[in-house]
PDB file of C-alpha atoms in Angstrom:
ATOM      1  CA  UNK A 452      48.498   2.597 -17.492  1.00 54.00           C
ATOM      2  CA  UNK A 453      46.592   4.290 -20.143  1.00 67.00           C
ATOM      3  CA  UNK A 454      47.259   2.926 -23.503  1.00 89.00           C
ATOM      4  CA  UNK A 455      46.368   1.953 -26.786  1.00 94.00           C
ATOM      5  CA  UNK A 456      48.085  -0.229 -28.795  1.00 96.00           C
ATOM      6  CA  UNK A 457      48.089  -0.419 -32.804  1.00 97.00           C
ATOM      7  CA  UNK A 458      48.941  -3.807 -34.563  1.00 98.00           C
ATOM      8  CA  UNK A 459      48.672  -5.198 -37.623  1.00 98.00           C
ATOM      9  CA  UNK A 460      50.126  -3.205 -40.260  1.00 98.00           C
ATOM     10  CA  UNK A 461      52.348  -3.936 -42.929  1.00 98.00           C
ATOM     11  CA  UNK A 462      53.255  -4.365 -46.165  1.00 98.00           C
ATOM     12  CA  UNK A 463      50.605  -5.241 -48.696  1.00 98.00           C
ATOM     13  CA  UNK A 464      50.104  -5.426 -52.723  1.00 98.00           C
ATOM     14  CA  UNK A 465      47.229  -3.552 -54.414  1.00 98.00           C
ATOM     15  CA  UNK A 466      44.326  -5.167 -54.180  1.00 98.00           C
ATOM     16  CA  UNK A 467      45.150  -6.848 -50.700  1.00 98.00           C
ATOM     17  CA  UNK A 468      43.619  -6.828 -47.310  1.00 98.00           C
ATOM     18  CA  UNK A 469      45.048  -6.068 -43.566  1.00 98.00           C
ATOM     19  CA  UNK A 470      43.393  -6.078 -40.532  1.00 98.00           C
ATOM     20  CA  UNK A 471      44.802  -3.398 -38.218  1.00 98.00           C
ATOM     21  CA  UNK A 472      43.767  -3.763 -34.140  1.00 98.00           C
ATOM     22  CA  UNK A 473      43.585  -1.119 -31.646  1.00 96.00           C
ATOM     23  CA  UNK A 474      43.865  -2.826 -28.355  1.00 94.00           C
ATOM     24  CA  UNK A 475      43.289  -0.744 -25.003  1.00 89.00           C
ATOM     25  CA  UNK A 476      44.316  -1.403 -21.172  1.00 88.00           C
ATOM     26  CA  UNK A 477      43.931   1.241 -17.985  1.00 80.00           C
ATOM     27  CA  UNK A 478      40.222   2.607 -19.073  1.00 72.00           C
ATOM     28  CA  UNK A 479      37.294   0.673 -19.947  1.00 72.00           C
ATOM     29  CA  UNK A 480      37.036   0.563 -23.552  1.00 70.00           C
ATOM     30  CA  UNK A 481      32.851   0.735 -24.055  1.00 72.00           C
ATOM     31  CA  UNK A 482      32.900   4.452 -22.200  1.00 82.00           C
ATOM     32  CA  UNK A 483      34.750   5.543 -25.425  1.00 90.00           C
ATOM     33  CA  UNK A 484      34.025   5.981 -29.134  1.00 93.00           C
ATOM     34  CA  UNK A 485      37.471   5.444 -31.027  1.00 95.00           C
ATOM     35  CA  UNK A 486      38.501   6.737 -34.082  1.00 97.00           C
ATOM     36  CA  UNK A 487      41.102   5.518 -36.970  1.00 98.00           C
ATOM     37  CA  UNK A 488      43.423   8.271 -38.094  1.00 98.00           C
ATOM     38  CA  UNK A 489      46.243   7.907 -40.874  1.00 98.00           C
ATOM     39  CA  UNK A 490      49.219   9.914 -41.757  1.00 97.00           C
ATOM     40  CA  UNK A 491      51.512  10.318 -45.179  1.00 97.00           C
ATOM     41  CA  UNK A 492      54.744  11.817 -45.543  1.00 92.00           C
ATOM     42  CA  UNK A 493      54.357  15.506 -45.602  1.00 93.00           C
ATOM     43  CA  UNK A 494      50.644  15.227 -45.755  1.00 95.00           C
ATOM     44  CA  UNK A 495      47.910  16.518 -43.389  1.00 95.00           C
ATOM     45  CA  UNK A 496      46.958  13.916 -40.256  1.00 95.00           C
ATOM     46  CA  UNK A 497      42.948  12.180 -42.073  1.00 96.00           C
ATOM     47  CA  UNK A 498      40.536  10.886 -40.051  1.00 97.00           C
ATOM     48  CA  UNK A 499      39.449   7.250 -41.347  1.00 98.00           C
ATOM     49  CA  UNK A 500      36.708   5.820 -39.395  1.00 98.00           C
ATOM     50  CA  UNK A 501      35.005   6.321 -36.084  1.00 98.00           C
ATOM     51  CA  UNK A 502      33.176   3.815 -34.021  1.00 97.00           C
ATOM     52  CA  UNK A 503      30.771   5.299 -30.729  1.00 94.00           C
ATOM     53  CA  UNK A 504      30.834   4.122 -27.324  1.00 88.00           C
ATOM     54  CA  UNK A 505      27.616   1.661 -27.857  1.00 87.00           C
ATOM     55  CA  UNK A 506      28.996   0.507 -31.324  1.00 90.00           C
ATOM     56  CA  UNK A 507      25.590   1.597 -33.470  1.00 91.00           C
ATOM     57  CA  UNK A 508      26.979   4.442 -35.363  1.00 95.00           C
ATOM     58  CA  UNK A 509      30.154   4.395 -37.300  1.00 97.00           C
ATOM     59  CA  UNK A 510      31.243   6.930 -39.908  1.00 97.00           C
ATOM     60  CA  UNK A 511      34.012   7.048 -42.606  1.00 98.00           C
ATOM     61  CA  UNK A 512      36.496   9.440 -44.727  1.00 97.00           C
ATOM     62  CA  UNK A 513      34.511   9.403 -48.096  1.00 97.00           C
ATOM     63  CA  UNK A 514      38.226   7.990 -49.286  1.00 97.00           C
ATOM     64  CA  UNK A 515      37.803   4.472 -47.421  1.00 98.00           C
ATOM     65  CA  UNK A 516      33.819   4.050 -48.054  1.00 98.00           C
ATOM     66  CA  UNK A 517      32.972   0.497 -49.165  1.00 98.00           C
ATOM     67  CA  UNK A 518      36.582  -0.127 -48.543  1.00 98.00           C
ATOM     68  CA  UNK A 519      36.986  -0.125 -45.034  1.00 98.00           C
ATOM     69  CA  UNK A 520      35.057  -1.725 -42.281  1.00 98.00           C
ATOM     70  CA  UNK A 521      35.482  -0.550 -38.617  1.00 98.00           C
ATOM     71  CA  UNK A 522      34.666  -2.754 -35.652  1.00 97.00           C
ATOM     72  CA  UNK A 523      34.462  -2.859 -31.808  1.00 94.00           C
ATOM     73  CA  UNK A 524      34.936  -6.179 -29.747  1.00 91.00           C
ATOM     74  CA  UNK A 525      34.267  -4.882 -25.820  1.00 84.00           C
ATOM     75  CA  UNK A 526      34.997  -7.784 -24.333  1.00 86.00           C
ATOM     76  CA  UNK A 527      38.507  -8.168 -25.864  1.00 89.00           C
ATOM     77  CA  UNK A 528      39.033  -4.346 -25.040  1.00 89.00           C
ATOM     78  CA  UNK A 529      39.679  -3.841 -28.957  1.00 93.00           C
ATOM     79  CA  UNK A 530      38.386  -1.965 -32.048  1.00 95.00           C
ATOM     80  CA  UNK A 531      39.235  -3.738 -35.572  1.00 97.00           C
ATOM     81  CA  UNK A 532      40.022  -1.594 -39.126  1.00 98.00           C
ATOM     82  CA  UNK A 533      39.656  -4.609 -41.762  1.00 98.00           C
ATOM     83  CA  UNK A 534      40.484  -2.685 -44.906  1.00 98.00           C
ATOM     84  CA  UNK A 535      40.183  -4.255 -48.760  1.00 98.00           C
ATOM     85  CA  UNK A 536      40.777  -3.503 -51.971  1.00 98.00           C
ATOM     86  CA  UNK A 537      43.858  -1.222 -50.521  1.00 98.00           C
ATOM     87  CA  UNK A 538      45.698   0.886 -53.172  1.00 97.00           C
ATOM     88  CA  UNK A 539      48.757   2.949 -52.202  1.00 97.00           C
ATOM     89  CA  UNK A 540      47.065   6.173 -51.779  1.00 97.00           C
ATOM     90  CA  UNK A 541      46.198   4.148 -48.559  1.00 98.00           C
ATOM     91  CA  UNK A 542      50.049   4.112 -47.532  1.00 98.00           C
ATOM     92  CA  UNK A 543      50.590   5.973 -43.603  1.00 98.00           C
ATOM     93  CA  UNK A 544      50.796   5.124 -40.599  1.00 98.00           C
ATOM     94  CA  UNK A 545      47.648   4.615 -38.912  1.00 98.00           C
ATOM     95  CA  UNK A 546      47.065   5.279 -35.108  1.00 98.00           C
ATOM     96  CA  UNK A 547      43.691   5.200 -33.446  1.00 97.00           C
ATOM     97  CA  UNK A 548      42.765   7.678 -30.667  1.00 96.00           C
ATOM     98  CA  UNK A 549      39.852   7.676 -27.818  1.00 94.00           C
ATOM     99  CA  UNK A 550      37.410  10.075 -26.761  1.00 93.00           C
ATOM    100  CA  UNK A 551      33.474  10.361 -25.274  1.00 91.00           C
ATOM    101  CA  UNK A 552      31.997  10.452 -28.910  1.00 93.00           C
ATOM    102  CA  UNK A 553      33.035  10.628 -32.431  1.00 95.00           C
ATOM    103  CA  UNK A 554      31.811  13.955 -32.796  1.00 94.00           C
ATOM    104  CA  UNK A 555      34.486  15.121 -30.280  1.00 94.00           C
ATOM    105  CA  UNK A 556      37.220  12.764 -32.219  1.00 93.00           C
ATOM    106  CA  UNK A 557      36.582  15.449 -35.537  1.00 92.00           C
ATOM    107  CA  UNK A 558      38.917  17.775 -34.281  1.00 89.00           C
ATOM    108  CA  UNK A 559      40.489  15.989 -31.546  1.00 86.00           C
ATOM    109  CA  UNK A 560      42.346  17.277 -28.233  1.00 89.00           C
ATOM    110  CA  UNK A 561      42.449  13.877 -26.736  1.00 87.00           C
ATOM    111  CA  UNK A 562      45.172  12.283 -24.650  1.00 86.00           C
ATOM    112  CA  UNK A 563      44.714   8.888 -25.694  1.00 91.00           C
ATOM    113  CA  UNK A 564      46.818   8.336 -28.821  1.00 94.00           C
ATOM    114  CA  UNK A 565      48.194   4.804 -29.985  1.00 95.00           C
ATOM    115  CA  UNK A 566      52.370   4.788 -31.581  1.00 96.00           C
ATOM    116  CA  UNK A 567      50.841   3.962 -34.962  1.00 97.00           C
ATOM    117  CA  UNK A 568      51.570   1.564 -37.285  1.00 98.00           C
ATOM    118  CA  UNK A 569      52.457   1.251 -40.638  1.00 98.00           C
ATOM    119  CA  UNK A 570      50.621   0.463 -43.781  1.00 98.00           C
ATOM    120  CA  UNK A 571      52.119  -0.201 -47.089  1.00 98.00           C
ATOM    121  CA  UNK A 572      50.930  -0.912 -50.259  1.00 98.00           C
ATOM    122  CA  UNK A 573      53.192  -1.562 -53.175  1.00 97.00           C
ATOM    123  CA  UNK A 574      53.733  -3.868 -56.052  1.00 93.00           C
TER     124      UNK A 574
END
């Protein structure tokens, strides 16, 4: 099957940390860049972060920068969001999508959507 999984999410205090995973199975993982997306309540879908197929270039929503770190492990057929110093303008649900560069992932029209999950972040 083609599918990618989100994980990690949560609830968090200001200040905190969460790791969120994006795990893949039916495609092989290092022919795609993948990109973090995030979605509020009655608020536009936001790119996050984007990671390319080799792993070298990565770029981020001028929101997250210095914040947020995005990741690729191959091997494990999974790309890693470690995000720090949250606040709860960083509260949606997160989902991570797939697609032959990152560049394409700016406006995307791929198939290959995760269900999201949800981030938190509330005293």
């Amino acid at each position: 099957q083609l599918q990618l999984v989100e994980s990690g999410g949560g609830l968090v205090q200001p200040g905190g940390s969460l790791r969120l995973s994006c795990a893949a199975s039916g495609f092989t993982l290092n022919s795609y860049a993948i990109a973090w997306f995030r979605q509020a309540p009655g608020k536009e879908r936001e790119g996050v972060a984007c990671i390319s197929y080799s792993g070298i270039s990565t770029n981020y929503a001028d929101s997250v920068k210095g914040r947020f770190t995005i990741s690729r492990d191959n091997a494990k057929k999974t790309v890693y969001l470690q995000m720090n110093s949250l606040d709860p303008g960083d509260t949606a649900v997160y989902y991570c999508a797939a697609d032959s560069s990152c560049r394409r992932l700016r406006t995307p029209t791929t198939d290959y959507w995760g269900q999201g999950t949800q981030v938190t972040v509330s005293s």
